[in-house]
Amino acid sequence: MFTIITGAQFGDEGKGKVVDLMAGDYDIVARFQGGDNAGHTVKVKDEVYKLHLIPSGFLLDSRVLIGPGTVLNPEVMVEEIRMLEEAGVQVSAKKLGIDGKTSIIMPYHIELDGLREASRPEKIGTTKRGIGFAYIDKIARDEVHFSDLIDEKRLMQRLSDLASQKEEEIKAMGGDPTIVTESSLVERYISLGRKLAPYLADVSYEINTALDEGRSVLAEGAQGSHLDVIHGTQKFVTSSSTIAGSACAYLGVGPTRVNEVLAIVKSYITRVGAGPLPTEQEGDAGQHLHDVGHEFGTTTGRSRRCGWFDMPLAKKSVYLNGYTSIALTKLDVLTGLDPVKICVGYELDGKVIDYPPEDTSKLARCVPVYEDMDGWDTDLSSVVGYEDLPQKAREYVKRLENLMGVPVKYISVGPGREQTFMK
Ligand code: GDP
Ligand code: IMO
Ligand code: MG
């Protein structure tokens, strides 16, 4: 069984929570793209884990893997392992594997990300974790691999090969190039490499052999479909491909092996950073979604922008990912809003359309066309079954399901594991 999970909107849909919940049914959980720009919150009883790199299946028995399509900051990784071990979760080499071809995020990537963002007349609002610049180096074949990091000689050679080029890049952007040749840098990275060396793995081989032996694998996406570097709302996107097909490419698994593609869909929409968000609400409804949904970024602490459910964007997500089912999260947050609005189309240049224009600047000009649904007042946080939802909440779920044309399989009504049920 090979299942892919991706966020269907702009990230923060609740992927961490759903992956934690499903991990019990999978032998392996593998992250396939992104880096510590992701922030996934997993709540189990009173414990809250906020993780950026380690796949959200870490709490159960599954083996967790970091695939070669990710970009990994070893300082963040070591800190996450330390934090988990302090909380009593052992992260042994049996538990965690990191592919040798994973690109390492170096301090100069973070520096360049900050410098570039500062110099952009129109900001993207990146997380400043060096993600874009680490991917540039991956594509340019100028990266430090995980297998370089854990081999002292190779690491020293690699960094010396890259030093002058990186210094030039930083100087050209008006930064301080000494960060590249700082005397403690090599020592620090050798030490990080030593700590992480036991986790070396061949992720594609492990996943394919597991599937051959009838074991199950869950591919965990980070970010969301509209932040995809190719199909998202350029230039306001992240630097990796976030859609389901890329799980195959990034992990090295053939598309014929995929059984299920699960969408994580928030019952409304949020976005961190800049870029169009046609249904954004700045008045009372937006404040309600923000406050009740605690919409603050896990990685940067920034306030998330909030808006009504955007069906044209959701339809595009269905096409981009080929979803077989949906986990609908944060339905509880809509309690108390009346009406609850669904954006079913946009008005653009005098025409009504029901699918987003491909051009981001056109999307920014789209004016939402709403359908009003009746709201409900009942607190949903302790609802344990679909039939126990108020009628109006069920109508909302059914309407979303019909318009997206994909069955809703799970509904989430709170951050806890128990606050989830099958439809
Ligand atoms: P991810 O990036 O997709 O993993 O999502 P985040 O973890 O960044 O953000 C989702 C937030 O919503 C987290 O704080 C979760 O604990 C919380 N959450 C997840 N599902 C629900 C839900 O159904 N209801 C409520 N109220 N909170 C939820
Ligand atoms: P999870 O996995 C929400 C956004 C940033 C910015 C853009 C580019 O928690 O859903 P980057 O640092 O990646 O170059 O920033 O992408 N972004 C996210 N927004 N959730 C995320 O991850 C995000 N990861 C990146 O805010 O707009
Ligand atoms: Mg998040």
Tab-separated table of C-alpha atoms and ligand atoms in Angstrom:
chain	number	residue	atom	x	y	z
A	1	MET	CA	0.000	0.000	0.000
A	2	PHE	CA	1.473	3.342	-1.060
A	3	THR	CA	-0.412	6.491	-0.022
A	4	ILE	CA	0.546	10.079	-0.739
A	5	ILE	CA	-0.684	12.947	1.432
A	6	THR	CA	-0.466	16.549	0.288
A	7	GLY	CA	-1.838	19.886	1.447
A	8	ALA	CA	-4.519	21.089	-0.968
A	9	GLN	CA	-4.257	24.821	-0.241
A	10	PHE	CA	-1.397	27.096	0.869
A	11	GLY	CA	0.008	24.895	3.661
A	12	ASP	CA	-0.945	24.522	7.316
A	13	GLU	CA	-4.022	22.475	6.468
A	14	GLY	CA	-3.352	20.104	9.382
A	15	LYS	CA	-1.079	17.604	7.600
A	16	GLY	CA	0.908	16.914	10.776
A	17	LYS	CA	-2.175	15.955	12.728
A	18	VAL	CA	-3.553	13.665	10.015
A	19	VAL	CA	-0.203	11.982	9.325
A	20	ASP	CA	0.231	11.277	13.049
A	21	LEU	CA	-3.209	9.739	13.084
A	22	MET	CA	-2.635	7.566	10.034
A	23	ALA	CA	0.951	6.562	10.770
A	24	GLY	CA	-0.249	3.664	12.913
A	25	ASP	CA	-1.410	1.929	9.732
A	26	TYR	CA	1.909	2.393	7.875
A	27	ASP	CA	5.292	0.726	8.229
A	28	ILE	CA	7.138	3.693	6.745
A	29	VAL	CA	6.400	7.436	6.658
A	30	ALA	CA	8.602	9.442	4.268
A	31	ARG	CA	8.968	13.220	3.809
A	32	PHE	CA	9.536	13.924	0.124
A	33	GLN	CA	10.224	17.662	-0.302
A	34	GLY	CA	10.746	21.006	1.399
A	35	GLY	CA	12.791	21.616	4.498
A	36	ASP	CA	12.351	23.324	7.839
A	37	ASN	CA	10.140	25.961	6.223
A	38	ALA	CA	7.426	23.446	7.161
A	39	GLY	CA	5.903	23.531	10.623
A	40	HIS	CA	3.767	20.585	11.662
A	41	THR	CA	1.974	20.470	14.996
A	42	VAL	CA	1.049	17.129	16.507
A	43	LYS	CA	-0.995	17.059	19.710
A	44	VAL	CA	-1.301	13.866	21.714
A	45	LYS	CA	-3.204	14.224	24.988
A	46	ASP	CA	-1.522	17.224	26.649
A	47	GLU	CA	1.747	16.949	24.744
A	48	VAL	CA	2.252	19.288	21.784
A	49	TYR	CA	5.102	18.557	19.341
A	50	LYS	CA	6.092	21.224	16.842
A	51	LEU	CA	8.352	19.779	14.185
A	52	HIS	CA	9.856	21.069	10.967
A	53	LEU	CA	11.787	18.153	9.506
A	54	ILE	CA	11.090	14.830	11.175
A	55	PRO	CA	8.030	13.233	9.555
A	56	SER	CA	4.899	13.405	11.674
A	57	GLY	CA	4.781	9.594	11.968
A	58	PHE	CA	7.588	9.683	14.577
A	59	LEU	CA	5.356	8.937	17.568
A	60	LEU	CA	4.186	5.535	16.402
A	61	ASP	CA	6.110	2.438	15.383
A	62	SER	CA	6.631	3.446	11.758
A	63	ARG	CA	10.128	3.993	10.404
A	64	VAL	CA	10.439	7.634	9.343
A	65	LEU	CA	12.486	8.641	6.311
A	66	ILE	CA	13.767	11.890	4.856
A	67	GLY	CA	13.917	11.551	1.084
A	68	PRO	CA	16.604	12.931	-1.245
A	69	GLY	CA	14.231	15.597	-2.611
A	70	THR	CA	14.253	17.452	0.689
A	71	VAL	CA	16.674	20.134	1.843
A	72	LEU	CA	17.929	19.545	5.351
A	73	ASN	CA	19.346	21.937	7.897
A	74	PRO	CA	21.458	19.645	10.100
A	75	GLU	CA	21.339	22.050	13.057
A	76	VAL	CA	17.542	21.917	13.042
A	77	MET	CA	17.622	18.133	12.643
A	78	VAL	CA	19.959	17.602	15.584
A	79	GLU	CA	17.841	19.948	17.702
A	80	GLU	CA	14.613	18.083	16.803
A	81	ILE	CA	16.196	14.753	17.713
A	82	ARG	CA	17.374	16.238	21.020
A	83	MET	CA	13.942	17.686	21.758
A	84	LEU	CA	12.189	14.394	21.028
A	85	GLU	CA	14.641	12.374	23.102
A	86	GLU	CA	14.194	14.813	25.967
A	87	ALA	CA	10.451	14.197	25.695
A	88	GLY	CA	11.098	10.455	25.932
A	89	VAL	CA	10.797	9.600	22.201
A	90	GLN	CA	13.895	7.626	21.172
A	91	VAL	CA	15.194	8.503	17.701
A	92	SER	CA	17.445	5.541	16.941
A	93	ALA	CA	18.944	4.655	13.556
A	94	LYS	CA	16.241	1.983	13.364
A	95	LYS	CA	13.610	4.693	13.627
A	96	LEU	CA	14.984	7.449	11.344
A	97	GLY	CA	16.704	7.297	7.958
A	98	ILE	CA	18.100	10.204	5.926
A	99	ASP	CA	18.935	9.683	2.259
A	100	GLY	CA	22.572	10.251	1.300
A	101	LYS	CA	21.526	12.495	-1.595
A	102	THR	CA	19.569	14.926	0.594
A	103	SER	CA	20.852	18.484	0.080
A	104	ILE	CA	22.256	20.192	3.146
A	105	ILE	CA	21.163	23.738	3.973
A	106	MET	CA	24.313	25.690	4.842
A	107	PRO	CA	24.521	29.051	6.679
A	108	TYR	CA	25.270	30.794	3.357
A	109	HIS	CA	21.895	29.640	1.989
A	110	ILE	CA	20.129	31.281	4.915
A	111	GLU	CA	22.187	34.439	4.483
A	112	LEU	CA	21.404	34.585	0.754
A	113	ASP	CA	17.674	33.996	1.379
A	114	GLY	CA	17.589	36.961	3.782
A	115	LEU	CA	19.618	39.224	1.473
A	116	ARG	CA	17.530	38.384	-1.580
A	117	GLU	CA	14.262	38.915	0.263
A	118	ALA	CA	15.471	42.272	1.592
A	119	SER	CA	16.418	43.405	-1.908
A	120	ARG	CA	13.165	42.359	-3.583
A	121	PRO	CA	10.949	45.354	-4.336
A	122	GLU	CA	7.937	43.078	-3.927
A	123	LYS	CA	8.505	40.584	-1.090
A	124	ILE	CA	7.598	36.909	-1.213
A	125	GLY	CA	7.632	36.619	2.558
A	126	THR	CA	9.848	33.508	2.665
A	127	THR	CA	10.509	31.764	5.960
A	128	LYS	CA	14.187	32.804	5.603
A	129	ARG	CA	15.334	29.230	6.182
A	130	GLY	CA	17.510	29.168	3.050
A	131	ILE	CA	15.119	26.847	1.219
A	132	GLY	CA	15.193	28.524	-2.197
A	133	PHE	CA	18.971	28.849	-2.251
A	134	ALA	CA	19.506	25.243	-1.180
A	135	TYR	CA	17.279	24.140	-4.091
A	136	ILE	CA	19.161	26.439	-6.479
A	137	ASP	CA	22.363	24.615	-5.510
A	138	LYS	CA	20.696	21.219	-5.864
A	139	ILE	CA	19.646	22.017	-9.434
A	140	ALA	CA	22.983	23.711	-10.216
A	141	ARG	CA	24.792	20.610	-8.884
A	142	ASP	CA	26.585	22.757	-6.334
A	143	GLU	CA	25.057	21.276	-3.215
A	144	VAL	CA	26.563	19.577	-0.200
A	145	HIS	CA	24.956	16.137	0.033
A	146	PHE	CA	24.140	14.394	3.297
A	147	SER	CA	26.738	11.791	2.314
A	148	ASP	CA	29.336	14.621	2.058
A	149	LEU	CA	28.329	15.968	5.470
A	150	ILE	CA	29.048	12.681	7.202
A	151	ASP	CA	32.466	12.185	5.563
A	152	GLU	CA	35.005	14.636	6.988
A	153	LYS	CA	37.366	14.633	4.005
A	154	ARG	CA	34.642	14.956	1.425
A	155	LEU	CA	32.991	17.769	3.375
A	156	MET	CA	36.221	19.777	3.613
A	157	GLN	CA	36.914	19.295	-0.090
A	158	ARG	CA	33.367	20.244	-1.063
A	159	LEU	CA	33.284	23.381	1.053
A	160	SER	CA	36.672	24.471	-0.231
A	161	ASP	CA	35.486	23.932	-3.850
A	162	LEU	CA	32.388	26.033	-3.238
A	163	ALA	CA	33.842	28.771	-0.994
A	164	SER	CA	34.869	31.409	-3.517
A	165	GLN	CA	31.660	31.085	-5.497
A	166	LYS	CA	29.542	31.477	-2.352
A	167	GLU	CA	31.604	34.435	-1.179
A	168	GLU	CA	31.049	36.151	-4.523
A	169	GLU	CA	27.308	35.534	-4.379
A	170	ILE	CA	27.033	37.028	-0.901
A	171	LYS	CA	29.227	40.003	-1.791
A	172	ALA	CA	27.181	40.662	-4.923
A	173	MET	CA	24.086	40.981	-2.769
A	174	GLY	CA	25.792	43.342	-0.345
A	175	GLY	CA	26.270	40.811	2.469
A	176	ASP	CA	29.212	39.781	4.645
A	177	PRO	CA	31.100	36.954	2.893
A	178	THR	CA	33.104	35.953	5.975
A	179	ILE	CA	30.198	33.650	6.893
A	180	VAL	CA	31.522	31.234	4.234
A	181	THR	CA	35.075	30.983	5.523
A	182	GLU	CA	34.367	31.462	9.225
A	183	SER	CA	36.929	29.235	10.986
A	184	SER	CA	34.412	27.411	13.164
A	185	LEU	CA	32.122	26.485	10.225
A	186	VAL	CA	33.901	23.329	9.088
A	187	GLU	CA	34.308	22.079	12.661
A	188	ARG	CA	30.641	22.695	13.389
A	189	TYR	CA	29.475	20.833	10.302
A	190	ILE	CA	31.873	17.942	10.871
A	191	SER	CA	30.422	17.598	14.346
A	192	LEU	CA	26.829	17.725	13.017
A	193	GLY	CA	27.786	15.107	10.426
A	194	ARG	CA	29.109	12.803	13.147
A	195	LYS	CA	25.851	13.082	15.078
A	196	LEU	CA	23.715	12.348	12.029
A	197	ALA	CA	25.928	9.703	10.335
A	198	PRO	CA	24.095	6.689	11.827
A	199	TYR	CA	20.910	7.718	10.008
A	200	LEU	CA	22.289	7.300	6.465
A	201	ALA	CA	19.762	5.485	4.255
A	202	ASP	CA	18.862	4.707	0.637
A	203	VAL	CA	15.255	5.875	0.698
A	204	SER	CA	14.167	4.794	-2.797
A	205	TYR	CA	15.548	1.289	-2.217
A	206	GLU	CA	13.940	1.016	1.213
A	207	ILE	CA	10.534	2.116	-0.011
A	208	ASN	CA	10.538	-0.086	-3.105
A	209	THR	CA	11.664	-3.186	-1.222
A	210	ALA	CA	9.104	-2.493	1.523
A	211	LEU	CA	6.366	-2.312	-1.118
A	212	ASP	CA	7.674	-5.528	-2.743
A	213	GLU	CA	7.346	-7.266	0.613
A	214	GLY	CA	3.768	-6.073	1.079
A	215	ARG	CA	4.581	-3.411	3.670
A	216	SER	CA	2.866	-0.012	3.597
A	217	VAL	CA	4.337	3.400	2.926
A	218	LEU	CA	2.944	6.890	3.503
A	219	ALA	CA	4.525	9.799	1.636
A	220	GLU	CA	4.122	13.010	3.616
A	221	GLY	CA	4.088	16.290	1.704
A	222	ALA	CA	4.947	19.652	3.190
A	223	GLN	CA	3.538	23.077	2.229
A	224	GLY	CA	0.493	23.084	-0.061
A	225	SER	CA	-0.444	22.611	-3.700
A	226	HIS	CA	-0.666	26.309	-4.519
A	227	LEU	CA	2.863	26.852	-3.166
A	228	ASP	CA	4.179	24.393	-5.775
A	229	VAL	CA	7.204	25.815	-7.600
A	230	ILE	CA	5.755	24.967	-11.019
A	231	HIS	CA	1.973	25.002	-10.656
A	232	GLY	CA	1.534	27.409	-7.725
A	233	THR	CA	0.934	31.152	-7.612
A	234	GLN	CA	4.367	32.267	-8.872
A	235	LYS	CA	6.327	34.011	-7.711
A	236	PHE	CA	4.690	33.610	-4.335
A	237	VAL	CA	5.574	29.958	-3.937
A	238	THR	CA	8.130	27.764	-2.253
A	239	SER	CA	11.037	26.249	-4.199
A	240	SER	CA	9.981	22.600	-4.383
A	241	SER	CA	7.190	20.710	-6.080
A	242	THR	CA	4.522	20.080	-3.483
A	243	ILE	CA	1.991	18.055	-5.474
A	244	ALA	CA	1.362	14.317	-5.318
A	245	GLY	CA	3.176	13.352	-8.522
A	246	SER	CA	6.376	14.760	-7.156
A	247	ALA	CA	6.303	12.277	-4.259
A	248	CYS	CA	7.152	9.620	-6.862
A	249	ALA	CA	9.884	11.669	-8.491
A	250	TYR	CA	11.449	12.877	-5.251
A	251	LEU	CA	11.314	9.514	-3.467
A	252	GLY	CA	12.262	7.417	-6.481
A	253	VAL	CA	9.082	5.325	-6.624
A	254	GLY	CA	7.218	4.626	-9.860
A	255	PRO	CA	3.745	6.142	-10.321
A	256	THR	CA	2.268	2.680	-10.962
A	257	ARG	CA	2.809	1.878	-7.273
A	258	VAL	CA	0.521	4.612	-5.907
A	259	ASN	CA	-2.725	3.353	-4.377
A	260	GLU	CA	-4.190	6.423	-2.694
A	261	VAL	CA	-3.750	10.177	-2.765
A	262	LEU	CA	-5.242	11.888	0.267
A	263	ALA	CA	-5.915	15.636	0.294
A	264	ILE	CA	-5.644	17.572	3.504
A	265	VAL	CA	-8.194	20.348	3.113
A	266	LYS	CA	-8.904	23.026	5.698
A	267	SER	CA	-12.599	23.980	6.017
A	268	TYR	CA	-11.618	27.556	5.118
A	269	ILE	CA	-8.366	28.935	3.695
A	270	THR	CA	-5.209	30.453	5.135
A	271	ARG	CA	-1.960	31.729	3.733
A	272	VAL	CA	1.304	32.897	5.334
A	273	GLY	CA	3.467	35.293	3.361
A	274	ALA	CA	2.583	37.341	0.294
A	275	GLY	CA	0.600	36.413	-2.826
A	276	PRO	CA	-3.020	36.395	-3.931
A	277	LEU	CA	-5.707	35.041	-1.638
A	278	PRO	CA	-8.970	35.992	-3.359
A	279	THR	CA	-11.300	35.132	-0.456
A	280	GLU	CA	-9.199	36.845	2.242
A	281	GLN	CA	-11.380	38.394	4.963
A	282	GLU	CA	-10.132	41.365	6.889
A	283	GLY	CA	-13.334	42.007	8.876
A	284	ASP	CA	-15.147	40.040	11.598
A	285	ALA	CA	-15.205	36.716	9.733
A	286	GLY	CA	-11.440	36.844	9.148
A	287	GLN	CA	-10.848	37.723	12.788
A	288	HIS	CA	-13.064	34.809	13.880
A	289	LEU	CA	-11.163	32.310	11.698
A	290	HIS	CA	-7.840	33.678	12.900
A	291	ASP	CA	-8.697	33.717	16.604
A	292	VAL	CA	-10.734	30.520	16.879
A	293	GLY	CA	-8.387	28.647	14.517
A	294	HIS	CA	-5.254	29.998	16.297
A	295	GLU	CA	-3.867	30.853	12.890
A	296	PHE	CA	-0.247	31.671	13.645
A	297	GLY	CA	2.606	30.162	11.640
A	298	THR	CA	4.443	27.309	13.403
A	299	THR	CA	7.765	28.215	11.808
A	300	THR	CA	7.834	32.009	11.847
A	301	GLY	CA	5.056	32.887	14.307
A	302	ARG	CA	3.557	35.170	11.660
A	303	SER	CA	-0.188	35.732	11.623
A	304	ARG	CA	-1.835	33.639	8.907
A	305	ARG	CA	-4.140	35.456	6.508
A	306	CYS	CA	-7.620	33.867	6.610
A	307	GLY	CA	-10.548	33.629	4.213
A	308	TRP	CA	-13.598	31.671	3.095
A	309	PHE	CA	-13.277	28.315	1.343
A	310	ASP	CA	-12.048	28.870	-2.215
A	311	MET	CA	-13.571	26.265	-4.545
A	312	PRO	CA	-11.815	27.295	-7.793
A	313	LEU	CA	-8.461	26.807	-6.058
A	314	ALA	CA	-9.675	23.519	-4.543
A	315	LYS	CA	-10.719	22.261	-8.004
A	316	LYS	CA	-7.290	23.073	-9.333
A	317	SER	CA	-5.775	21.124	-6.456
A	318	VAL	CA	-7.905	18.116	-7.339
A	319	TYR	CA	-6.512	18.254	-10.893
A	320	LEU	CA	-2.921	18.826	-9.782
A	321	ASN	CA	-2.943	15.903	-7.349
A	322	GLY	CA	-5.550	13.417	-8.596
A	323	TYR	CA	-6.965	12.992	-5.100
A	324	THR	CA	-8.813	9.800	-4.214
A	325	SER	CA	-10.134	11.102	-0.877
A	326	ILE	CA	-10.140	14.090	1.448
A	327	ALA	CA	-9.432	14.708	5.127
A	328	LEU	CA	-11.375	17.861	6.003
A	329	THR	CA	-9.838	19.684	8.971
A	330	LYS	CA	-10.826	22.486	11.333
A	331	LEU	CA	-14.590	22.194	10.750
A	332	ASP	CA	-15.001	23.175	14.424
A	333	VAL	CA	-13.552	26.621	13.688
A	334	LEU	CA	-16.618	27.578	11.602
A	335	THR	CA	-19.005	27.234	14.569
A	336	GLY	CA	-20.623	30.596	15.288
A	337	LEU	CA	-20.309	32.015	11.767
A	338	ASP	CA	-23.583	32.632	9.935
A	339	PRO	CA	-23.705	32.514	6.984
A	340	VAL	CA	-20.747	30.320	6.117
A	341	LYS	CA	-19.600	31.313	2.648
A	342	ILE	CA	-18.136	29.195	-0.113
A	343	CYS	CA	-16.439	30.931	-3.009
A	344	VAL	CA	-17.822	29.044	-6.027
A	345	GLY	CA	-16.340	31.209	-8.774
A	346	TYR	CA	-14.590	34.463	-9.562
A	347	GLU	CA	-15.519	37.519	-11.517
A	348	LEU	CA	-12.672	38.524	-13.802
A	349	ASP	CA	-12.892	41.230	-16.475
A	350	GLY	CA	-16.686	41.035	-16.567
A	351	LYS	CA	-16.837	37.229	-16.834
A	352	VAL	CA	-17.617	34.621	-14.173
A	353	ILE	CA	-15.196	31.709	-14.098
A	354	ASP	CA	-15.092	28.628	-11.853
A	355	TYR	CA	-11.399	27.721	-12.269
A	356	PRO	CA	-8.410	29.923	-11.372
A	357	PRO	CA	-6.674	31.805	-14.189
A	358	GLU	CA	-3.155	30.463	-14.645
A	359	ASP	CA	-1.570	33.881	-14.432
A	360	THR	CA	-0.948	34.981	-10.842
A	361	SER	CA	-1.564	38.652	-11.600
A	362	LYS	CA	-4.972	37.730	-12.996
A	363	LEU	CA	-5.737	35.644	-9.897
A	364	ALA	CA	-4.911	38.724	-7.816
A	365	ARG	CA	-7.645	40.627	-9.679
A	366	CYS	CA	-10.318	37.958	-9.220
A	367	VAL	CA	-13.362	38.956	-7.212
A	368	PRO	CA	-14.989	36.001	-5.434
A	369	VAL	CA	-18.557	34.949	-6.161
A	370	TYR	CA	-20.021	33.433	-2.990
A	371	GLU	CA	-22.674	30.917	-2.174
A	372	ASP	CA	-24.094	31.362	1.344
A	373	MET	CA	-24.675	28.338	3.535
A	374	ASP	CA	-26.506	28.412	6.876
A	375	GLY	CA	-24.170	28.377	9.850
A	376	TRP	CA	-24.451	26.464	13.134
A	377	ASP	CA	-23.839	27.289	16.792
A	378	THR	CA	-23.006	23.910	18.273
A	379	ASP	CA	-19.482	23.334	19.569
A	380	LEU	CA	-18.071	20.490	17.444
A	381	SER	CA	-14.921	19.758	19.410
A	382	SER	CA	-16.338	16.676	21.131
A	383	VAL	CA	-18.300	15.271	18.183
A	384	VAL	CA	-17.177	11.693	17.507
A	385	GLY	CA	-19.213	10.714	14.448
A	386	TYR	CA	-20.576	12.207	11.243
A	387	GLU	CA	-24.196	11.599	12.240
A	388	ASP	CA	-23.638	13.627	15.424
A	389	LEU	CA	-22.711	16.759	13.492
A	390	PRO	CA	-25.428	19.410	13.316
A	391	GLN	CA	-27.441	19.154	10.093
A	392	LYS	CA	-26.047	22.458	8.780
A	393	ALA	CA	-22.456	21.311	9.277
A	394	ARG	CA	-23.218	18.092	7.368
A	395	GLU	CA	-24.743	20.169	4.561
A	396	TYR	CA	-21.559	22.226	4.394
A	397	VAL	CA	-19.396	19.104	4.205
A	398	LYS	CA	-21.639	17.580	1.517
A	399	ARG	CA	-21.571	20.765	-0.548
A	400	LEU	CA	-17.761	20.882	-0.477
A	401	GLU	CA	-17.617	17.193	-1.362
A	402	ASN	CA	-19.996	17.604	-4.306
A	403	LEU	CA	-18.242	20.637	-5.692
A	404	MET	CA	-14.773	19.063	-5.393
A	405	GLY	CA	-16.009	15.734	-6.753
A	406	VAL	CA	-13.868	13.752	-4.290
A	407	PRO	CA	-15.213	11.856	-1.243
A	408	VAL	CA	-14.507	13.216	2.231
A	409	LYS	CA	-13.098	10.280	4.212
A	410	TYR	CA	-12.025	11.907	7.486
A	411	ILE	CA	-13.339	14.934	9.373
A	412	SER	CA	-11.277	16.711	12.012
A	413	VAL	CA	-12.870	18.871	14.703
A	414	GLY	CA	-9.912	19.737	16.922
A	415	PRO	CA	-6.139	19.362	17.233
A	416	GLY	CA	-6.288	16.125	19.271
A	417	ARG	CA	-6.036	12.612	17.826
A	418	GLU	CA	-9.446	11.679	19.225
A	419	GLN	CA	-11.053	14.705	17.545
A	420	THR	CA	-11.235	12.948	14.185
A	421	PHE	CA	-13.774	10.559	12.692
A	422	MET	CA	-14.542	8.806	9.419
A	423	LYS	CA	-17.389	10.244	7.375
B	1	GDP	P1	0.457	21.491	8.743
B	1	GDP	O1	1.555	22.425	8.394
B	1	GDP	O2	-0.437	21.169	7.600
B	1	GDP	O3	0.928	20.259	9.463
B	1	GDP	O4	-0.456	22.275	9.770
B	1	GDP	P2	0.054	23.088	11.064
B	1	GDP	O5	0.381	22.091	12.118
B	1	GDP	O6	1.060	24.106	10.702
B	1	GDP	O7	-1.250	23.912	11.408
B	1	GDP	C1	-2.461	23.310	11.726
B	1	GDP	C2	-2.854	23.748	13.170
B	1	GDP	O8	-4.212	23.427	13.405
B	1	GDP	C3	-2.073	22.998	14.232
B	1	GDP	O9	-1.889	23.862	15.333
B	1	GDP	C4	-2.986	21.846	14.615
B	1	GDP	O10	-2.804	21.407	15.956
B	1	GDP	C5	-4.347	22.481	14.454
B	1	GDP	N1	-5.409	21.571	14.008
B	1	GDP	C6	-5.321	20.509	13.166
B	1	GDP	N2	-6.553	19.995	12.919
B	1	GDP	C7	-7.423	20.769	13.616
B	1	GDP	C8	-8.856	20.777	13.758
B	1	GDP	O11	-9.573	19.974	13.164
B	1	GDP	N3	-9.393	21.746	14.536
B	1	GDP	C9	-8.648	22.670	15.212
B	1	GDP	N4	-9.280	23.569	15.947
B	1	GDP	N5	-7.297	22.691	15.107
B	1	GDP	C10	-6.704	21.763	14.326
B	2	IMO	P1	3.686	23.610	6.116
B	2	IMO	O1	4.376	22.318	5.764
B	2	IMO	C1	2.614	27.689	4.968
B	2	IMO	C2	5.442	29.859	2.399
B	2	IMO	C3	6.145	31.048	3.010
B	2	IMO	C4	6.303	31.932	1.783
B	2	IMO	C5	6.583	30.927	0.673
B	2	IMO	C6	8.060	30.758	0.330
B	2	IMO	O2	3.730	23.943	7.559
B	2	IMO	O3	2.321	23.652	5.526
B	2	IMO	P2	10.075	29.544	1.567
B	2	IMO	O4	10.693	29.806	2.912
B	2	IMO	O5	9.520	28.169	1.420
B	2	IMO	O6	10.962	29.929	0.443
B	2	IMO	O7	8.829	30.571	1.507
B	2	IMO	O8	6.062	29.674	1.129
B	2	IMO	N1	5.579	28.588	3.146
B	2	IMO	C7	4.598	28.040	3.892
B	2	IMO	N2	3.367	28.496	4.197
B	2	IMO	N3	3.007	26.474	5.414
B	2	IMO	C8	4.234	25.991	5.101
B	2	IMO	O9	4.628	24.734	5.408
B	2	IMO	C9	5.111	26.804	4.339
B	2	IMO	N4	6.369	26.652	3.874
B	2	IMO	C10	6.635	27.746	3.132
B	2	IMO	O10	5.363	31.661	4.005
B	2	IMO	O11	5.098	32.565	1.493
B	3	MG	MG	2.415	24.188	9.048
